[in-house]
């Protein structure tokens, strides 16, 4: 009876231990329920057969017991009637039936023990199924929550990468702002230098003191030119005077 050995294993198994070892508790508990349902059907069939054997053995034992009791009564009646030979025959028959009685009692005891085991297995499976049916929804809810948390954890890991990219983006933006500020500062310095040169050039022409200098320069040039002409005239007169003196001395 291989099914008996199998259900001895089932009876000794711990449902929680089976679920703990499962890779996917949700799938395993469904499979376990299907296995239990199949096993329950087999156990019922086996239990019915063993119980039928127990009933048959009990009936044969009861019939044997009745036969022993009947032979005992007939032997007593024969002794009471003073017919020892008949009593002797009844007692001999009783001994033969009594030998069968021992074998029938052993068969009944074995069948009764088997039936008790099968009923115990049946009740164990029924109880496990009731227990699992009560816990099934809770277990599946926990599995669903665990899977949801795993997805959240995975998304959280992805967000770390996004955070790193955002941080790098911020650094690049800061660097771009710094480059722009430096370029604007350089342009401002260059523009300031150009404005100073233009202003200096403009002041050269717009400043009143420069105009006075130019006027004074022109007057100086005119004065020097007049002195030169006077000097040239004075030199001519002196030459002419010297020539006249020389002429007079000769005469």
mmCIF file of C-alpha atoms in Angstrom:
data_model
loop_
_atom_site.group_PDB
_atom_site.id
_atom_site.type_symbol
_atom_site.label_atom_id
_atom_site.label_comp_id
_atom_site.label_asym_id
_atom_site.label_seq_id
_atom_site.Cartn_x
_atom_site.Cartn_y
_atom_site.Cartn_z
ATOM 1 C CA UNK A 1 0.000 0.000 0.000
ATOM 2 C CA UNK A 2 2.245 2.744 -1.320
ATOM 3 C CA UNK A 3 -0.411 5.358 -0.644
ATOM 4 C CA UNK A 4 -0.190 4.609 3.068
ATOM 5 C CA UNK A 5 3.535 5.289 3.110
ATOM 6 C CA UNK A 6 2.980 8.426 1.108
ATOM 7 C CA UNK A 7 0.467 9.748 3.566
ATOM 8 C CA UNK A 8 2.671 8.885 6.468
ATOM 9 C CA UNK A 9 5.076 11.354 4.849
ATOM 10 C CA UNK A 10 2.265 13.861 4.443
ATOM 11 C CA UNK A 11 1.286 13.512 8.084
ATOM 12 C CA UNK A 12 4.868 14.077 9.218
ATOM 13 C CA UNK A 13 5.329 17.080 6.892
ATOM 14 C CA UNK A 14 5.122 20.622 8.174
ATOM 15 C CA UNK A 15 3.085 22.854 5.896
ATOM 16 C CA UNK A 16 4.992 25.971 6.933
ATOM 17 C CA UNK A 17 8.330 24.272 6.242
ATOM 18 C CA UNK A 18 7.131 23.334 2.756
ATOM 19 C CA UNK A 19 6.062 26.905 2.074
ATOM 20 C CA UNK A 20 9.306 28.340 3.475
ATOM 21 C CA UNK A 21 11.336 26.276 1.016
ATOM 22 C CA UNK A 22 9.195 27.308 -1.932
ATOM 23 C CA UNK A 23 10.655 29.753 -4.442
ATOM 24 C CA UNK A 24 7.197 31.190 -5.122
ATOM 25 C CA UNK A 25 4.864 30.675 -2.136
ATOM 26 C CA UNK A 26 1.817 31.769 -4.120
ATOM 27 C CA UNK A 27 2.335 29.139 -6.815
ATOM 28 C CA UNK A 28 3.458 26.498 -4.357
ATOM 29 C CA UNK A 29 0.423 26.876 -2.108
ATOM 30 C CA UNK A 30 -1.866 26.500 -5.111
ATOM 31 C CA UNK A 31 0.059 23.405 -6.133
ATOM 32 C CA UNK A 32 -0.045 22.120 -2.576
ATOM 33 C CA UNK A 33 -3.825 22.579 -2.513
ATOM 34 C CA UNK A 34 -4.180 20.670 -5.788
ATOM 35 C CA UNK A 35 -1.950 17.895 -4.472
ATOM 36 C CA UNK A 36 -3.946 17.711 -1.267
ATOM 37 C CA UNK A 37 -7.202 17.542 -3.230
ATOM 38 C CA UNK A 38 -5.866 14.679 -5.336
ATOM 39 C CA UNK A 39 -4.439 12.969 -2.282
ATOM 40 C CA UNK A 40 -7.694 13.363 -0.403
ATOM 41 C CA UNK A 41 -9.528 11.542 -3.171
ATOM 42 C CA UNK A 42 -7.028 8.709 -3.074
ATOM 43 C CA UNK A 43 -7.099 8.540 0.698
ATOM 44 C CA UNK A 44 -10.879 8.376 0.654
ATOM 45 C CA UNK A 45 -10.778 5.445 -1.768
ATOM 46 C CA UNK A 46 -8.082 3.678 0.241
ATOM 47 C CA UNK A 47 -9.851 4.407 3.508
ATOM 48 C CA UNK A 48 -13.111 3.050 2.164
ATOM 49 C CA UNK A 49 -11.362 -0.132 1.042
ATOM 50 C CA UNK A 50 -9.598 -0.575 4.389
ATOM 51 C CA UNK A 51 -12.793 0.140 6.281
ATOM 52 C CA UNK A 52 -14.595 -2.422 4.150
ATOM 53 C CA UNK A 53 -11.858 -4.931 5.003
ATOM 54 C CA UNK A 54 -12.228 -4.030 8.656
ATOM 55 C CA UNK A 55 -15.984 -4.615 8.424
ATOM 56 C CA UNK A 56 -15.537 -7.960 6.710
ATOM 57 C CA UNK A 57 -12.924 -9.096 9.265
ATOM 58 C CA UNK A 58 -15.188 -7.949 12.088
ATOM 59 C CA UNK A 59 -18.114 -9.861 10.633
ATOM 60 C CA UNK A 60 -16.070 -13.070 10.266
ATOM 61 C CA UNK A 61 -14.711 -12.699 13.791
ATOM 62 C CA UNK A 62 -18.189 -12.129 15.192
ATOM 63 C CA UNK A 63 -19.489 -15.182 13.359
ATOM 64 C CA UNK A 64 -16.562 -17.244 14.700
ATOM 65 C CA UNK A 65 -17.188 -15.993 18.238
ATOM 66 C CA UNK A 66 -20.838 -16.920 17.926
ATOM 67 C CA UNK A 67 -19.866 -20.370 16.664
ATOM 68 C CA UNK A 68 -17.520 -20.898 19.625
ATOM 69 C CA UNK A 69 -20.222 -19.806 22.049
ATOM 70 C CA UNK A 70 -22.772 -22.055 20.351
ATOM 71 C CA UNK A 71 -20.473 -25.124 20.497
ATOM 72 C CA UNK A 72 -19.757 -24.354 24.155
ATOM 73 C CA UNK A 73 -23.462 -24.325 24.939
ATOM 74 C CA UNK A 74 -24.071 -27.580 23.087
ATOM 75 C CA UNK A 75 -21.195 -29.257 24.923
ATOM 76 C CA UNK A 76 -22.691 -28.097 28.222
ATOM 77 C CA UNK A 77 -26.105 -29.425 27.235
ATOM 78 C CA UNK A 78 -24.580 -32.775 26.243
ATOM 79 C CA UNK A 79 -22.785 -33.042 29.582
ATOM 80 C CA UNK A 80 -26.037 -32.162 31.364
ATOM 81 C CA UNK A 81 -27.795 -34.931 29.435
ATOM 82 C CA UNK A 82 -25.083 -37.385 30.468
ATOM 83 C CA UNK A 83 -23.900 -37.873 26.902
ATOM 84 C CA UNK A 84 -20.158 -37.362 27.233
ATOM 85 C CA UNK A 85 -19.407 -38.600 23.737
ATOM 86 C CA UNK A 86 -21.534 -35.866 22.174
ATOM 87 C CA UNK A 87 -20.003 -33.311 24.518
ATOM 88 C CA UNK A 88 -16.561 -34.475 23.459
ATOM 89 C CA UNK A 89 -17.430 -33.919 19.759
ATOM 90 C CA UNK A 90 -18.734 -30.432 20.461
ATOM 91 C CA UNK A 91 -15.569 -29.535 22.377
ATOM 92 C CA UNK A 92 -13.338 -30.858 19.590
ATOM 93 C CA UNK A 93 -15.240 -28.746 17.057
ATOM 94 C CA UNK A 94 -14.958 -25.794 19.398
ATOM 95 C CA UNK A 95 -11.164 -26.141 19.556
ATOM 96 C CA UNK A 96 -10.969 -26.171 15.744
ATOM 97 C CA UNK A 97 -13.145 -23.065 15.478
ATOM 98 C CA UNK A 98 -11.200 -21.419 18.320
ATOM 99 C CA UNK A 99 -7.987 -21.812 16.302
ATOM 100 C CA UNK A 100 -9.667 -19.999 13.420
ATOM 101 C CA UNK A 101 -10.887 -17.422 15.914
ATOM 102 C CA UNK A 102 -7.293 -16.467 16.787
ATOM 103 C CA UNK A 103 -6.378 -15.911 13.119
ATOM 104 C CA UNK A 104 -9.597 -13.956 12.486
ATOM 105 C CA UNK A 105 -8.948 -11.722 15.497
ATOM 106 C CA UNK A 106 -5.423 -10.978 14.275
ATOM 107 C CA UNK A 107 -6.781 -10.115 10.803
ATOM 108 C CA UNK A 108 -9.439 -7.881 12.338
ATOM 109 C CA UNK A 109 -6.948 -6.109 14.595
ATOM 110 C CA UNK A 110 -4.691 -5.409 11.578
ATOM 111 C CA UNK A 111 -7.599 -4.190 9.449
ATOM 112 C CA UNK A 112 -8.844 -2.020 12.304
ATOM 113 C CA UNK A 113 -5.388 -0.463 12.790
ATOM 114 C CA UNK A 114 -5.088 0.232 9.059
ATOM 115 C CA UNK A 115 -8.547 1.771 9.006
ATOM 116 C CA UNK A 116 -7.636 3.986 11.967
ATOM 117 C CA UNK A 117 -4.461 5.152 10.195
ATOM 118 C CA UNK A 118 -6.336 5.882 7.002
ATOM 119 C CA UNK A 119 -9.020 7.837 8.865
ATOM 120 C CA UNK A 120 -6.262 9.767 10.657
ATOM 121 C CA UNK A 121 -4.615 10.574 7.346
ATOM 122 C CA UNK A 122 -7.932 11.608 5.883
ATOM 123 C CA UNK A 123 -8.686 13.895 8.813
ATOM 124 C CA UNK A 124 -5.153 15.361 8.640
ATOM 125 C CA UNK A 125 -5.547 16.262 4.982
ATOM 126 C CA UNK A 126 -9.001 17.733 5.529
ATOM 127 C CA UNK A 127 -7.680 19.834 8.398
ATOM 128 C CA UNK A 128 -4.689 21.007 6.370
ATOM 129 C CA UNK A 129 -6.957 21.986 3.507
ATOM 130 C CA UNK A 130 -9.241 23.928 5.808
ATOM 131 C CA UNK A 131 -6.228 25.646 7.358
ATOM 132 C CA UNK A 132 -4.714 26.509 3.990
ATOM 133 C CA UNK A 133 -8.020 27.765 2.630
ATOM 134 C CA UNK A 134 -8.198 30.146 5.569
ATOM 135 C CA UNK A 135 -4.600 31.283 5.086
ATOM 136 C CA UNK A 136 -4.510 31.225 1.296
ATOM 137 C CA UNK A 137 -5.848 34.733 0.779
ATOM 138 C CA UNK A 138 -3.524 36.153 3.451
ATOM 139 C CA UNK A 139 -0.493 34.378 1.990
ATOM 140 C CA UNK A 140 -1.275 35.620 -1.518
ATOM 141 C CA UNK A 141 -1.795 39.126 -0.191
ATOM 142 C CA UNK A 142 1.628 38.999 1.500
ATOM 143 C CA UNK A 143 3.238 37.693 -1.685
ATOM 144 C CA UNK A 144 1.593 40.466 -3.709
ATOM 145 C CA UNK A 145 2.804 43.049 -1.187
ATOM 146 C CA UNK A 146 6.313 41.582 -1.292
ATOM 147 C CA UNK A 147 6.384 41.704 -5.095
ATOM 148 C CA UNK A 148 5.099 45.272 -5.059
ATOM 149 C CA UNK A 149 7.822 46.216 -2.577
ATOM 150 C CA UNK A 150 10.426 44.544 -4.795
ATOM 151 C CA UNK A 151 9.235 46.642 -7.746
ATOM 152 C CA UNK A 152 9.428 49.767 -5.592
ATOM 153 C CA UNK A 153 12.947 48.793 -4.552
ATOM 154 C CA UNK A 154 13.935 48.310 -8.185
ATOM 155 C CA UNK A 155 12.461 51.680 -9.112
ATOM 156 C CA UNK A 156 14.290 53.192 -6.147
ATOM 157 C CA UNK A 157 17.533 51.777 -7.516
ATOM 158 C CA UNK A 158 16.758 53.326 -10.898
ATOM 159 C CA UNK A 159 16.038 56.654 -9.234
ATOM 160 C CA UNK A 160 19.548 56.641 -7.844
ATOM 161 C CA UNK A 161 20.835 56.588 -11.398
ATOM 162 C CA UNK A 162 18.428 59.384 -12.298
ATOM 163 C CA UNK A 163 19.673 61.344 -9.297
ATOM 164 C CA UNK A 164 23.253 60.881 -10.464
ATOM 165 C CA UNK A 165 22.326 62.102 -13.932
ATOM 166 C CA UNK A 166 20.495 65.082 -12.455
ATOM 167 C CA UNK A 167 23.525 65.894 -10.316
ATOM 168 C CA UNK A 168 25.771 65.713 -13.378
ATOM 169 C CA UNK A 169 23.296 67.912 -15.250
ATOM 170 C CA UNK A 170 23.402 70.445 -12.431
ATOM 171 C CA UNK A 171 27.199 70.467 -12.534
ATOM 172 C CA UNK A 172 27.181 71.053 -16.290
ATOM 173 C CA UNK A 173 24.646 73.840 -15.887
ATOM 174 C CA UNK A 174 26.792 75.456 -13.190
ATOM 175 C CA UNK A 175 29.844 75.159 -15.422
ATOM 176 C CA UNK A 176 27.957 76.719 -18.350
ATOM 177 C CA UNK A 177 26.839 79.599 -16.123
ATOM 178 C CA UNK A 178 30.424 80.124 -14.991
ATOM 179 C CA UNK A 179 31.667 80.151 -18.604
ATOM 180 C CA UNK A 180 28.977 82.649 -19.547
ATOM 181 C CA UNK A 181 29.812 84.885 -16.597
ATOM 182 C CA UNK A 182 33.504 84.827 -17.503
ATOM 183 C CA UNK A 183 32.741 85.633 -21.147
ATOM 184 C CA UNK A 184 30.460 88.513 -20.146
ATOM 185 C CA UNK A 185 33.105 89.844 -17.748
ATOM 186 C CA UNK A 186 35.748 89.747 -20.497
ATOM 187 C CA UNK A 187 33.420 91.510 -22.922
ATOM 188 C CA UNK A 188 32.735 94.155 -20.288
ATOM 189 C CA UNK A 189 36.454 94.714 -19.748
ATOM 190 C CA UNK A 190 37.079 94.945 -23.478
ATOM 191 C CA UNK A 191 34.239 97.423 -23.915
ATOM 192 C CA UNK A 192 35.513 99.526 -21.017
ATOM 193 C CA UNK A 193 38.989 99.738 -22.655
ATOM 194 C CA UNK A 194 37.518 100.845 -25.966
ATOM 195 C CA UNK A 195 35.408 103.518 -24.286
ATOM 196 C CA UNK A 196 38.495 104.913 -22.484
ATOM 197 C CA UNK A 197 40.455 105.196 -25.749
ATOM 198 C CA UNK A 198 37.597 106.907 -27.518
ATOM 199 C CA UNK A 199 37.057 109.274 -24.616
ATOM 200 C CA UNK A 200 40.759 110.181 -24.593
ATOM 201 C CA UNK A 201 40.662 110.817 -28.296
ATOM 202 C CA UNK A 202 37.525 112.890 -27.981
ATOM 203 C CA UNK A 203 39.016 114.915 -25.138
ATOM 204 C CA UNK A 204 41.947 115.715 -27.417
ATOM 205 C CA UNK A 205 39.614 117.579 -29.681
ATOM 206 C CA UNK A 206 36.891 118.664 -27.324
ATOM 207 C CA UNK A 207 38.987 120.050 -24.456
ATOM 208 C CA UNK A 208 39.162 123.880 -24.441
ATOM 209 C CA UNK A 209 42.753 123.937 -23.151
ATOM 210 C CA UNK A 210 43.876 122.022 -26.218
ATOM 211 C CA UNK A 211 42.308 124.683 -28.412
ATOM 212 C CA UNK A 212 44.155 127.395 -26.474
ATOM 213 C CA UNK A 213 47.409 125.561 -26.916
ATOM 214 C CA UNK A 214 46.844 125.411 -30.611
ATOM 215 C CA UNK A 215 46.037 129.102 -30.738
ATOM 216 C CA UNK A 216 49.120 129.928 -28.711
ATOM 217 C CA UNK A 217 51.193 127.728 -30.974
ATOM 218 C CA UNK A 218 49.887 129.561 -34.017
ATOM 219 C CA UNK A 219 50.632 132.945 -32.423
ATOM 220 C CA UNK A 220 54.127 131.832 -31.551
ATOM 221 C CA UNK A 221 54.687 130.670 -35.086
ATOM 222 C CA UNK A 222 53.457 134.069 -36.389
ATOM 223 C CA UNK A 223 55.695 135.976 -33.982
ATOM 224 C CA UNK A 224 58.726 133.971 -34.899
ATOM 225 C CA UNK A 225 57.951 134.531 -38.526
ATOM 226 C CA UNK A 226 57.763 138.325 -37.952
ATOM 227 C CA UNK A 227 61.080 138.371 -36.098
ATOM 228 C CA UNK A 228 62.699 136.514 -38.902
ATOM 229 C CA UNK A 229 61.464 139.010 -41.472
ATOM 230 C CA UNK A 230 62.598 141.970 -39.272
ATOM 231 C CA UNK A 231 65.939 140.358 -38.769
ATOM 232 C CA UNK A 232 66.265 139.851 -42.470
ATOM 233 C CA UNK A 233 65.309 143.502 -43.059
ATOM 234 C CA UNK A 234 67.773 144.704 -40.375
ATOM 235 C CA UNK A 235 70.500 142.613 -41.871
ATOM 236 C CA UNK A 236 69.831 144.176 -45.295
ATOM 237 C CA UNK A 237 70.040 147.686 -43.964
ATOM 238 C CA UNK A 238 73.265 147.001 -42.154
ATOM 239 C CA UNK A 239 74.748 145.548 -45.284
ATOM 240 C CA UNK A 240 73.694 148.519 -47.261
ATOM 241 C CA UNK A 241 75.096 150.871 -44.574
ATOM 242 C CA UNK A 242 78.448 149.101 -44.568
ATOM 243 C CA UNK A 243 78.572 149.308 -48.333
ATOM 244 C CA UNK A 244 77.867 153.019 -48.221
ATOM 245 C CA UNK A 245 80.622 153.530 -45.634
ATOM 246 C CA UNK A 246 83.076 151.670 -47.715
ATOM 247 C CA UNK A 247 82.243 153.723 -50.771
ATOM 248 C CA UNK A 248 82.704 157.020 -48.882
ATOM 249 C CA UNK A 249 86.073 155.969 -47.499
ATOM 250 C CA UNK A 250 87.252 155.237 -50.982
ATOM 251 C CA UNK A 251 86.437 158.635 -52.255
#
